């Protein structure tokens, strides 16, 4: 039985100097920890169809680091229903590596599994620095009916017309995956956990602050934890996300259109 929501981590622009074999080994570890089988894989690359197949069918080839390095996209899934028509709406654990226009690493876990939360998010943020160097990242919880993995890449699903702010914010992110303002210090939005680079923390925030000094000037703006390699985890308590979002929107720091 699947839960209502998924806890997700999305890390962007990771590709330069990445060790894909390290990512692949870590993903398998996460599936083991979830207690769910790694059932399906969707792999693009020479010798692969790109269509979902049983993981056992491609497992041996993916154990070759040379093969892995030539695969622009790999998705790994544990499913609620094996024969469901769409991977996007039937997974319980989903990890993927997108290496094309906007390189992205995605990790998603059904909330009912019980392994995701602050400890695992920080672990993923830290672990990824062993085999990649993302420029930006977010961690969030989203309902399955609204496609938590689609949200990471700017896809709208399960949202009514009355949810205009959410639709506009997702569209703004989709556009920015081309413009890449997040590489210049902008933030997509404010999340419980935010993976930031020095360029974000040094970005002007209002007339007298950088983002770092703005956060540190008030206890209600969360905490910044260094992860190494000029990367940081900015944690914001759930009850403070609304006020922090409103202020950063006013200072022009957000790509999203939350209001």
Short mmCIF file of C-alpha atoms in Angstrom, two decimals:
data_model
loop_
_atom_site.label_atom_id
_atom_site.label_comp_id
_atom_site.label_asym_id
_atom_site.label_seq_id
_atom_site.Cartn_x
_atom_site.Cartn_y
_atom_site.Cartn_z
CA UNK A 1 0.00 0.00 0.00
CA UNK A 2 1.34 3.40 -0.95
CA UNK A 3 1.06 6.52 1.19
CA UNK A 4 -0.37 9.89 0.24
CA UNK A 5 2.92 11.75 -0.22
CA UNK A 6 6.57 11.32 -1.11
CA UNK A 7 9.66 12.89 0.40
CA UNK A 8 11.98 13.96 -2.42
CA UNK A 9 15.45 15.36 -3.06
CA UNK A 10 16.37 16.97 -6.39
CA UNK A 11 19.93 18.11 -7.13
CA UNK A 12 20.71 20.15 -10.24
CA UNK A 13 23.73 20.62 -12.53
CA UNK A 14 25.75 17.78 -11.07
CA UNK A 15 27.39 16.42 -14.21
CA UNK A 16 30.89 17.89 -14.26
CA UNK A 17 33.42 15.35 -12.97
CA UNK A 18 30.73 13.03 -11.63
CA UNK A 19 31.27 9.40 -10.67
CA UNK A 20 28.09 7.76 -11.97
CA UNK A 21 29.14 4.38 -10.56
CA UNK A 22 29.23 5.97 -7.09
CA UNK A 23 25.69 7.29 -7.57
CA UNK A 24 24.50 3.88 -8.77
CA UNK A 25 26.01 2.04 -5.79
CA UNK A 26 24.46 4.50 -3.36
CA UNK A 27 21.03 4.13 -4.99
CA UNK A 28 21.13 0.37 -4.55
CA UNK A 29 21.98 0.91 -0.89
CA UNK A 30 18.93 3.16 -0.52
CA UNK A 31 16.64 0.52 -2.03
CA UNK A 32 17.97 -2.05 0.43
CA UNK A 33 17.37 0.32 3.33
CA UNK A 34 13.81 0.96 2.15
CA UNK A 35 13.01 -2.74 2.42
CA UNK A 36 11.52 -2.66 -1.08
CA UNK A 37 12.90 -4.44 -4.15
CA UNK A 38 14.53 -2.60 -7.04
CA UNK A 39 12.11 -3.89 -9.66
CA UNK A 40 12.26 -1.76 -12.79
CA UNK A 41 14.82 0.30 -14.68
CA UNK A 42 14.49 2.75 -17.56
CA UNK A 43 17.85 3.38 -19.22
CA UNK A 44 18.80 5.51 -22.22
CA UNK A 45 22.07 4.76 -23.93
CA UNK A 46 23.76 2.48 -26.42
CA UNK A 47 22.24 -0.98 -26.15
CA UNK A 48 19.27 0.20 -24.07
CA UNK A 49 15.77 0.99 -25.28
CA UNK A 50 14.88 3.72 -22.81
CA UNK A 51 11.70 1.82 -21.97
CA UNK A 52 11.04 0.36 -18.49
CA UNK A 53 12.23 -3.23 -18.13
CA UNK A 54 12.88 -5.50 -15.17
CA UNK A 55 15.98 -4.45 -13.28
CA UNK A 56 17.39 -7.99 -13.56
CA UNK A 57 17.40 -7.62 -17.33
CA UNK A 58 19.87 -4.72 -17.27
CA UNK A 59 21.62 -5.24 -13.93
CA UNK A 60 24.72 -6.97 -15.27
CA UNK A 61 25.39 -4.30 -17.89
CA UNK A 62 24.92 -1.49 -15.36
CA UNK A 63 27.61 -3.01 -13.17
CA UNK A 64 30.16 -1.93 -15.81
CA UNK A 65 31.37 1.65 -15.02
CA UNK A 66 32.13 2.23 -18.71
CA UNK A 67 28.55 1.40 -19.66
CA UNK A 68 27.21 3.62 -16.87
CA UNK A 69 29.30 6.57 -18.00
CA UNK A 70 27.70 6.41 -21.47
CA UNK A 71 24.09 6.38 -20.22
CA UNK A 72 22.57 9.88 -20.28
CA UNK A 73 19.50 8.80 -18.28
CA UNK A 74 18.94 6.06 -15.72
CA UNK A 75 15.78 5.61 -13.66
CA UNK A 76 15.42 2.96 -10.93
CA UNK A 77 12.05 2.09 -9.40
CA UNK A 78 10.23 0.07 -6.78
CA UNK A 79 6.60 -0.02 -7.80
CA UNK A 80 3.18 -0.22 -6.16
CA UNK A 81 1.79 -2.07 -9.19
CA UNK A 82 4.22 -3.82 -11.55
CA UNK A 83 2.02 -3.42 -14.62
CA UNK A 84 0.91 0.14 -14.00
CA UNK A 85 0.77 2.12 -17.26
CA UNK A 86 2.96 5.00 -16.05
CA UNK A 87 6.10 4.87 -13.94
CA UNK A 88 5.49 8.43 -12.84
CA UNK A 89 2.29 7.62 -10.97
CA UNK A 90 3.04 4.21 -9.47
CA UNK A 91 6.43 4.21 -7.75
CA UNK A 92 7.21 3.87 -4.06
CA UNK A 93 10.95 4.46 -4.38
CA UNK A 94 12.39 6.28 -7.38
CA UNK A 95 15.99 7.34 -7.96
CA UNK A 96 17.14 8.75 -11.26
CA UNK A 97 20.02 10.41 -13.01
CA UNK A 98 19.34 12.84 -15.85
CA UNK A 99 22.47 13.95 -17.66
CA UNK A 100 21.27 15.93 -20.64
CA UNK A 101 20.01 19.55 -20.86
CA UNK A 102 19.65 20.07 -17.12
CA UNK A 103 21.59 17.38 -15.28
CA UNK A 104 19.53 16.28 -12.27
CA UNK A 105 19.73 13.64 -9.56
CA UNK A 106 16.38 12.66 -8.04
CA UNK A 107 15.61 10.61 -4.92
CA UNK A 108 11.99 9.94 -3.95
CA UNK A 109 10.51 7.83 -1.14
CA UNK A 110 6.96 6.94 -0.20
CA UNK A 111 6.36 8.52 3.22
CA UNK A 112 4.98 5.21 4.51
CA UNK A 113 8.41 3.60 4.14
CA UNK A 114 9.54 5.72 7.07
CA UNK A 115 13.19 6.26 6.11
CA UNK A 116 13.00 9.79 4.76
CA UNK A 117 13.26 12.91 6.86
CA UNK A 118 15.91 15.34 8.07
CA UNK A 119 18.58 12.69 8.69
CA UNK A 120 18.29 11.08 5.24
CA UNK A 121 18.07 14.42 3.42
CA UNK A 122 21.28 15.62 5.06
CA UNK A 123 22.89 12.27 4.28
CA UNK A 124 21.96 12.52 0.59
CA UNK A 125 23.18 16.14 0.45
CA UNK A 126 26.51 15.08 1.97
CA UNK A 127 26.87 11.77 0.16
CA UNK A 128 26.37 13.33 -3.27
CA UNK A 129 29.52 15.41 -2.75
CA UNK A 130 31.56 12.19 -2.79
CA UNK A 131 30.62 11.48 -6.43
CA UNK A 132 29.27 14.73 -7.88
CA UNK A 133 29.14 18.47 -7.30
CA UNK A 134 25.60 19.82 -7.76
CA UNK A 135 25.13 23.57 -8.02
CA UNK A 136 21.71 23.69 -6.33
CA UNK A 137 19.17 21.41 -4.72
CA UNK A 138 15.87 21.16 -2.89
CA UNK A 139 14.17 18.64 -0.61
CA UNK A 140 10.39 18.64 -0.20
CA UNK A 141 7.26 16.58 0.41
CA UNK A 142 4.54 16.44 -2.24
CA UNK A 143 1.38 14.41 -2.81
CA UNK A 144 1.68 11.50 -5.24
CA UNK A 145 -1.37 12.73 -7.17
CA UNK A 146 0.60 15.92 -7.93
CA UNK A 147 3.59 14.00 -9.32
CA UNK A 148 6.43 14.69 -6.88
CA UNK A 149 9.07 13.61 -9.42
CA UNK A 150 7.42 15.65 -12.19
CA UNK A 151 7.52 18.68 -9.89
CA UNK A 152 11.32 18.47 -9.81
CA UNK A 153 11.51 19.12 -13.57
CA UNK A 154 8.68 21.65 -13.83
CA UNK A 155 5.83 19.32 -14.79
CA UNK A 156 2.28 20.23 -13.78
CA UNK A 157 0.06 17.32 -12.70
CA UNK A 158 -2.99 16.94 -10.48
CA UNK A 159 -3.41 20.69 -9.93
CA UNK A 160 -6.73 22.41 -10.38
CA UNK A 161 -7.14 25.82 -11.99
CA UNK A 162 -7.91 27.27 -8.56
CA UNK A 163 -4.33 26.47 -7.51
CA UNK A 164 -3.01 29.24 -9.72
CA UNK A 165 0.03 30.16 -7.61
CA UNK A 166 1.30 26.57 -7.63
CA UNK A 167 0.81 26.29 -11.40
CA UNK A 168 2.56 29.59 -12.07
CA UNK A 169 5.46 28.70 -9.77
CA UNK A 170 6.02 25.36 -11.50
CA UNK A 171 5.90 27.03 -14.91
CA UNK A 172 8.41 29.65 -13.76
CA UNK A 173 10.78 26.85 -12.72
CA UNK A 174 10.37 25.05 -16.04
CA UNK A 175 11.35 28.26 -17.82
CA UNK A 176 14.32 28.76 -15.51
CA UNK A 177 15.72 25.33 -16.33
CA UNK A 178 16.60 27.04 -19.61
CA UNK A 179 17.52 30.46 -18.19
CA UNK A 180 19.39 28.94 -15.19
CA UNK A 181 19.00 31.89 -12.85
CA UNK A 182 19.57 29.41 -10.02
CA UNK A 183 23.20 29.26 -11.16
CA UNK A 184 23.43 33.02 -10.51
CA UNK A 185 22.18 32.92 -6.93
CA UNK A 186 18.39 32.80 -7.29
CA UNK A 187 16.31 30.22 -5.40
CA UNK A 188 13.42 28.25 -6.83
CA UNK A 189 11.41 28.69 -3.62
CA UNK A 190 11.85 28.06 0.11
CA UNK A 191 11.83 24.42 1.23
CA UNK A 192 12.40 22.61 4.53
CA UNK A 193 15.87 21.72 3.22
CA UNK A 194 17.78 23.73 0.63
CA UNK A 195 21.11 22.72 -0.94
CA UNK A 196 23.03 25.91 -1.63
CA UNK A 197 26.34 27.01 -3.11
CA UNK A 198 28.40 30.05 -2.08
CA UNK A 199 26.89 32.00 -4.97
CA UNK A 200 23.43 31.71 -3.33
CA UNK A 201 24.58 32.73 0.14
CA UNK A 202 26.56 35.69 -1.25
CA UNK A 203 23.65 36.94 -3.40
CA UNK A 204 22.27 40.38 -2.40
CA UNK A 205 19.11 40.07 -0.32
CA UNK A 206 17.54 43.48 0.26
CA UNK A 207 19.52 46.71 0.51
CA UNK A 208 21.80 45.73 3.41
CA UNK A 209 22.27 41.96 3.36
CA UNK A 210 23.50 38.95 1.49
CA UNK A 211 21.30 35.87 1.78
CA UNK A 212 23.69 34.47 4.38
CA UNK A 213 23.65 37.58 6.57
CA UNK A 214 19.89 37.92 6.14
CA UNK A 215 19.33 34.35 7.37
CA UNK A 216 21.76 34.74 10.26
CA UNK A 217 20.26 38.06 11.37
CA UNK A 218 17.13 36.38 12.75
CA UNK A 219 16.53 33.05 14.52
CA UNK A 220 13.28 32.63 12.61
CA UNK A 221 15.05 32.25 9.26
CA UNK A 222 16.51 28.81 9.75
CA UNK A 223 20.05 27.52 10.07
CA UNK A 224 22.96 27.06 7.65
CA UNK A 225 25.09 23.92 7.92
CA UNK A 226 28.32 23.57 5.90
CA UNK A 227 28.55 20.30 3.94
CA UNK A 228 32.01 20.82 2.40
CA UNK A 229 33.15 21.80 -1.09
CA UNK A 230 31.44 25.22 -0.74
CA UNK A 231 28.02 23.60 -0.35
CA UNK A 232 25.54 24.09 2.48
CA UNK A 233 22.24 22.83 3.85
CA UNK A 234 19.85 25.63 4.76
CA UNK A 235 17.10 24.21 6.98
CA UNK A 236 13.86 26.13 7.53
CA UNK A 237 11.22 24.95 10.06
CA UNK A 238 7.89 24.18 8.42
CA UNK A 239 6.03 26.85 10.39
CA UNK A 240 8.50 29.52 9.22
CA UNK A 241 8.48 28.72 5.50
CA UNK A 242 5.54 31.04 4.76
CA UNK A 243 7.02 34.18 6.36
CA UNK A 244 10.51 33.47 4.99
CA UNK A 245 9.08 32.92 1.51
CA UNK A 246 7.14 36.19 1.66
CA UNK A 247 10.24 38.18 2.62
CA UNK A 248 12.49 36.59 0.00
CA UNK A 249 9.82 37.14 -2.64
CA UNK A 250 9.77 40.82 -1.66
CA UNK A 251 13.58 40.93 -2.04
CA UNK A 252 13.38 39.38 -5.53
CA UNK A 253 15.24 36.19 -4.55
CA UNK A 254 12.68 33.63 -5.75
CA UNK A 255 12.13 32.15 -9.17
CA UNK A 256 8.73 30.86 -8.03
CA UNK A 257 5.65 33.07 -8.02
CA UNK A 258 4.18 32.14 -4.65
CA UNK A 259 1.71 35.06 -4.41
#
